[in-house]
Amino acid sequence: MNLKSRFLCLLFACSGIVQLSSAQTPTDGLMMPKGEICVAVVYEDAQWDHYWEGTYLRTNGNIGTFDRKMLMPMIVGGITDDINVIVSLPYVKTSASGGQIAGIDGFQDFAISLKARFVDKKMEKARLMAFGNLSFSTPASNYLSDYMPFSLGFGANELGMRLIGQYELDKGPYLRASVAYLVRGTTEAERNYYYQDGSYYTSTMDVPNAWNGQVALGSWFLDKKLRVEANLTMLNSTSGDDIRVYNSPQPTNKVEFDQVGGLAQYYLKKGGGLGFLAYYNHMFSGRNMGQFSGYGLGVTYQFKAF
Amino acid sequence: MKIQLRYISLIALFMALTGACVENLPTELAYEGYEYANLDESAGDWNLILMTNNEEAVIPDPSAVGSAALNQELTEAKAKIAGASPEQRAAVIYWTNNPLLRWNEIALELSVKYNLIPGPNPDGTYTLPNPADPSATPNFPFAHPPYISRMLSYLSVAQYDGLITSWHYKQKFGRPAPYVLDPQIMSAYADNGLNSYPSDGAVVAITSRDVLSAMFPLEKEYLAKLADEHLESLVVAGINVKSDVDAGILIGTEVSKKALARAATDGMKNAQTPKAKSDSIKNAAFERFGWQWDNMETPVRPVGLTPLFGKVKMWNVPNVEEVRARVPPAPGTPEFNESAEELKRYADNLTVEQRRIANFWNDGLNTYSPPGHWNRFAKETAVKYRLSPVRTARVFAYMNMAIVDAGIACWDSKYYYHYPRPIQTIPGFRTILGTPNFPAYTSGHSTFSAAGSEVLAYFFPADAEQFRKQAEEAAMSRVYGGIHYRFDAEEGLDQGKKVGSYAVNRAKLDQAD
């Protein structure tokens, strides 16, 4: 049995910062065994003082430094050893140091996701795994998406289909890659006209679908109590318009970013109980979004439920 | 087979959960050509706005029914109809037999396109658009609410005078439409029996093209292309022959010249003042009242938006001071404090409905602005009552004259009183709407909306209550949004109503009813 790595409470390295929303992208290469439940709370604080207007990186004195804080409770449960269910509900608060536009706070999107391992191949001194992940998220409050950049999220349902592959040496190092297609629905504005390279006489806005990819290189240490990882995350909308000159973003924008991140996860003891998580992410290129840098801190608790 | 089914249901589930079927979001007003409720055959005698008489624009006498020249034109029209490409047939459906509505929609889209406020330069200065060099950065124009209101008034007045002229000649010459003259020609729209010489559609195409090209100089080519497509569609639709169109072009050209001559000398070119002038206006207000509005942006904008728009020539109000708002309560007085407290309460406890109202009427940057919003209502209502083109033009002309006059009156009060905005007087106050770059008192949206609603209420009495309610909601939206005190909104409504009544009084005497 490969239970050794399975007791580890899984958490999601790229949570939160993914496009002002979709805080829940179960990209990890870990699984909870049957009957185990992990409860986690992550606090994240991310900021930007530059943003991409189209692909032009600029500042705005009437925003100054933009800040986005998030508190995300999450539960992961092992239905079987190879099928996990993950739910999360982040609370988000936005504000800006400059200008006079009011920040807001509230529950963002409720997300539920099913993750299944369909390849688990034990080799000499190594292991190869592949996972599929189907996720769904939906706005959990009546927040206004058409209030960018302050809005809590993009205000649309999202269905994600993700494939994850992980190659892990018994000594600890691992390499992981994932790719996801995110199907996003529409969001409702409170105005019934908007401009997206032309007139739209409706309050319905089409939120572009997106590709999301990640590559991670990490390793286990201290008898698999500590995990350290560096990762590279990309998101590319498949359509959408650019932010107009010196104007606000809107949910129809073509959002892209490339982000580097580092993650450390530590468990006090094997077999469950308390764990801690810390991460830092920084965007180095993008389009139509703030150049976020931010850190996250999390506490996890894992126990056998049935 | 089973696996395939599973995939299909999975895809269906995806669509259902995300609402992914969004291919056809509406990009224009949904209406088609329709049968006019009334042909308004005597509209040729209605009062003109700019032109001195209904034959000021001269057109040649048409060739007679049965003449070789007209028969030749009918033959050519038939060939055009028979050989029409799918694009040409689509154009016929698009333009309809009340194309003024489409041109108004185009005017609104250009308004949105150009309604972007110039941002700061890297050194913190601002560069303003230059009408003498429209393609320089930032492009000319910055289509802000005063600009849009004035643009729409010239567009609508030119269309109206052109259509009155066209209706006069239609009646005078009495030449029937091609679909009446030739049984092989079918009208693409309802057979309303309107005489076709000169073409009313061509009048609308040319007045719209010419006025909009002057207002949006970088769009000249785009507008010329649209006008050509529209002119061509008139023959393809079976409602005009070439000489109808040519005569309409003559009228449109003459009327546009007259409209643009007025525009060139109406005072708009002095509305955006240099800093010295703007400072002297500010100081005058401070001397008079002991308060002044300051721009709160970073970096600070040195001059407010069009301080002398209040001096632009009005259409129907003889003197702007007749409609100047009363003196607002001074900051610090109990009446002021009450309004400021109300704003703080809304900021802390805005209901879902109040938020919706604030956003629905936002009409800020990157929108068609409050004047555009009322033009949208006018379009929808004209279609609802199936107005003829000339009666539609009347609604737009009087409404847009009232709206720009309201803007002028409002701007006169804004810079006469130079009243500070809530973000300036209430420490730490934050808002859900962006505060614009001009003084608070009176509220522009309230004034524009009240003027627009008064005119629409007069033309559409059955809907009067609804229009007035909408204007009141628009006024309150500014209070919910935190950018105006209640007295800005209420005085603005009052001012707009007064300005609107000048237009209504003129309309009552225009011989249309």
Coordinates of C-alpha atoms in Angstrom, one line a residue, chain B residues 80-286:
Chain B
K80 CA -30.5 46.1 -58.3
I81 CA -33.2 44.2 -56.3
A82 CA -32.7 41.1 -58.4
G83 CA -29.0 41.1 -58.1
A84 CA -28.8 42.0 -54.4
S85 CA -26.2 40.2 -52.4
P86 CA -26.9 38.6 -49.0
E87 CA -25.1 41.6 -47.4
Q88 CA -27.3 44.1 -49.2
R89 CA -30.5 42.2 -48.2
A90 CA -29.2 42.1 -44.6
A91 CA -28.7 45.9 -44.8
V92 CA -32.3 46.4 -45.9
I93 CA -33.5 44.5 -42.7
Y94 CA -31.0 46.4 -40.5
W95 CA -31.8 49.9 -41.6
T96 CA -35.6 49.5 -41.6
N97 CA -38.1 52.1 -42.7
N98 CA -37.4 54.3 -39.7
P99 CA -33.6 54.5 -40.0
L100 CA -33.3 57.5 -37.7
L101 CA -33.4 55.0 -34.9
R102 CA -30.4 53.2 -36.2
W103 CA -28.4 56.4 -36.7
N104 CA -29.3 57.4 -33.2
E105 CA -28.0 54.1 -32.0
I106 CA -24.8 54.6 -34.0
A107 CA -24.4 58.1 -32.4
L108 CA -24.7 56.5 -29.0
E109 CA -22.2 53.8 -29.8
L110 CA -19.7 56.5 -30.9
S111 CA -20.5 58.4 -27.7
V112 CA -19.5 55.3 -25.6
K113 CA -16.4 54.7 -27.8
Y114 CA -15.2 58.3 -27.1
N115 CA -16.4 58.6 -23.5
L116 CA -13.0 57.9 -22.0
I117 CA -11.5 60.5 -19.7
P118 CA -7.8 61.4 -20.6
G119 CA -5.4 59.9 -18.1
P120 CA -2.4 61.6 -16.6
N121 CA 1.0 61.8 -18.4
P122 CA 4.0 60.1 -16.6
D123 CA 5.0 63.5 -15.2
G124 CA 1.5 64.0 -13.6
T125 CA 0.2 66.6 -16.1
Y126 CA -2.8 66.0 -18.3
T127 CA -3.2 66.5 -22.0
L128 CA -6.6 67.4 -23.4
P129 CA -7.9 66.3 -26.8
N130 CA -7.2 68.7 -29.5
P131 CA -10.0 69.3 -32.1
A132 CA -7.4 70.7 -34.5
D133 CA -5.5 67.4 -34.4
P134 CA -8.1 64.8 -33.5
S135 CA -5.9 61.7 -33.9
A136 CA -3.3 63.0 -31.4
T137 CA -3.3 61.3 -28.0
P138 CA -5.7 61.5 -26.4
N139 CA -8.1 61.3 -29.4
F140 CA -10.7 64.0 -29.9
P141 CA -13.3 64.1 -28.7
F142 CA -13.6 63.2 -25.1
A143 CA -17.4 62.5 -25.3
H144 CA -18.5 63.5 -21.9
P145 CA -22.2 64.2 -21.0
P146 CA -22.2 67.9 -22.2
Y147 CA -20.5 66.9 -25.4
I148 CA -22.9 64.0 -26.0
S149 CA -26.0 66.1 -25.2
R150 CA -24.9 68.9 -27.7
M151 CA -24.0 66.3 -30.4
L152 CA -27.4 64.6 -30.1
S153 CA -29.2 67.9 -30.3
Y154 CA -27.5 68.8 -33.6
L155 CA -28.1 65.3 -35.0
S156 CA -31.7 65.3 -34.1
V157 CA -32.5 68.8 -35.1
A158 CA -30.8 68.3 -38.5
Q159 CA -32.8 65.0 -39.0
Y160 CA -36.0 66.8 -38.1
D161 CA -35.7 69.8 -40.3
G162 CA -34.5 67.5 -43.1
L163 CA -37.6 65.3 -42.7
I164 CA -40.0 68.2 -42.5
T165 CA -38.5 69.4 -45.8
S166 CA -38.8 66.0 -47.3
W167 CA -42.4 65.6 -46.2
H168 CA -43.2 69.0 -47.7
Y169 CA -41.9 67.9 -51.1
K170 CA -43.4 64.5 -50.9
Q171 CA -46.8 66.1 -50.5
K172 CA -46.0 68.8 -53.1
F173 CA -44.8 66.4 -55.9
G174 CA -47.0 63.4 -54.9
R175 CA -44.8 60.9 -56.7
P176 CA -45.7 57.4 -55.5
A177 CA -43.1 54.9 -54.4
P178 CA -41.6 52.4 -56.8
Y179 CA -43.6 49.5 -55.3
V180 CA -46.7 51.4 -56.2
L181 CA -45.6 52.3 -59.7
D182 CA -44.4 48.9 -60.7
P183 CA -46.1 45.7 -59.7
Q184 CA -42.9 43.8 -60.0
I185 CA -41.3 45.8 -57.2
M186 CA -42.2 44.8 -53.6
S187 CA -41.5 46.9 -50.6
A188 CA -39.3 45.2 -48.1
Y189 CA -41.4 46.9 -45.4
A190 CA -45.0 47.6 -44.8
D191 CA -46.7 49.2 -47.9
N192 CA -47.5 52.5 -46.1
G193 CA -48.2 54.5 -49.2
L194 CA -45.7 57.2 -48.4
N195 CA -44.7 59.2 -51.5
S196 CA -41.1 58.6 -52.3
Y197 CA -39.7 61.8 -53.8
P198 CA -37.5 62.9 -52.1
S199 CA -36.3 59.9 -50.1
D200 CA -36.7 60.5 -46.4
G201 CA -34.2 57.7 -45.7
A202 CA -31.5 59.6 -47.8
V203 CA -32.2 62.7 -45.8
V204 CA -31.6 60.8 -42.6
A205 CA -28.5 59.1 -43.9
I206 CA -26.9 62.3 -45.0
T207 CA -27.8 64.6 -42.1
S208 CA -26.6 61.8 -39.7
R209 CA -23.4 61.2 -41.6
D210 CA -22.5 64.9 -41.9
V211 CA -23.3 65.9 -38.3
L212 CA -21.7 62.8 -36.8
S213 CA -18.6 63.2 -39.0
A214 CA -18.2 66.7 -37.6
M215 CA -18.7 65.6 -34.0
F216 CA -16.5 62.5 -34.4
P217 CA -13.9 63.4 -37.0
L218 CA -11.9 60.2 -36.7
E219 CA -15.0 58.2 -37.7
K220 CA -15.5 60.0 -41.0
E221 CA -14.7 57.0 -43.2
Y222 CA -16.7 54.6 -41.0
L223 CA -19.7 56.9 -41.2
A224 CA -19.4 57.4 -45.0
K225 CA -19.4 53.6 -45.4
L226 CA -22.5 53.3 -43.3
A227 CA -24.2 56.1 -45.2
D228 CA -23.4 54.4 -48.5
E229 CA -24.8 51.1 -47.3
H230 CA -27.9 52.8 -46.1
L231 CA -28.4 54.8 -49.3
E232 CA -28.0 51.6 -51.4
S233 CA -30.5 49.8 -49.2
L234 CA -33.2 52.3 -50.0
V235 CA -33.3 51.1 -53.7
V236 CA -32.8 47.5 -52.8
A237 CA -35.8 47.7 -50.4
G238 CA -38.0 48.8 -53.2
I239 CA -39.0 52.1 -51.6
N240 CA -36.9 54.5 -53.6
V241 CA -35.4 55.0 -57.0
K242 CA -32.2 56.8 -57.6
S243 CA -33.7 60.3 -58.2
D244 CA -35.5 60.0 -54.8
V245 CA -32.2 59.2 -53.1
D246 CA -30.4 62.0 -55.0
A247 CA -33.0 64.6 -53.9
G248 CA -32.8 63.4 -50.3
I249 CA -29.0 63.8 -50.5
L250 CA -29.4 67.4 -51.6
I251 CA -31.7 68.2 -48.7
G252 CA -29.6 66.4 -46.2
T253 CA -26.5 68.2 -47.3
E254 CA -28.1 71.7 -47.0
V255 CA -29.7 71.0 -43.6
S256 CA -26.4 69.6 -42.2
K257 CA -24.6 72.8 -43.4
K258 CA -27.0 74.9 -41.5
A259 CA -26.8 72.8 -38.3
L260 CA -23.0 72.7 -38.4
A261 CA -22.8 76.5 -39.0
R262 CA -24.7 77.0 -35.7
A263 CA -22.5 74.4 -34.0
A264 CA -19.4 76.3 -35.1
T265 CA -20.5 79.5 -33.3
D266 CA -22.5 78.2 -30.3
G267 CA -19.7 78.8 -27.8
M268 CA -18.7 75.2 -27.3
K269 CA -15.1 75.8 -28.4
N270 CA -14.6 78.1 -25.4
A271 CA -16.2 75.7 -22.9
Q272 CA -13.0 74.0 -21.8
T273 CA -11.1 76.9 -20.4
P274 CA -7.4 77.4 -19.6
K275 CA -6.4 77.1 -15.9
A276 CA -6.2 80.8 -15.3
K277 CA -9.8 81.3 -16.4
S278 CA -10.9 78.3 -14.4
D279 CA -9.2 79.6 -11.3
S280 CA -10.9 82.9 -11.7
I281 CA -14.3 81.2 -11.9
K282 CA -13.4 79.3 -8.8
N283 CA -12.3 82.4 -6.9
A284 CA -15.4 84.3 -7.9
A285 CA -17.5 81.5 -6.3
F286 CA -15.4 81.5 -3.2

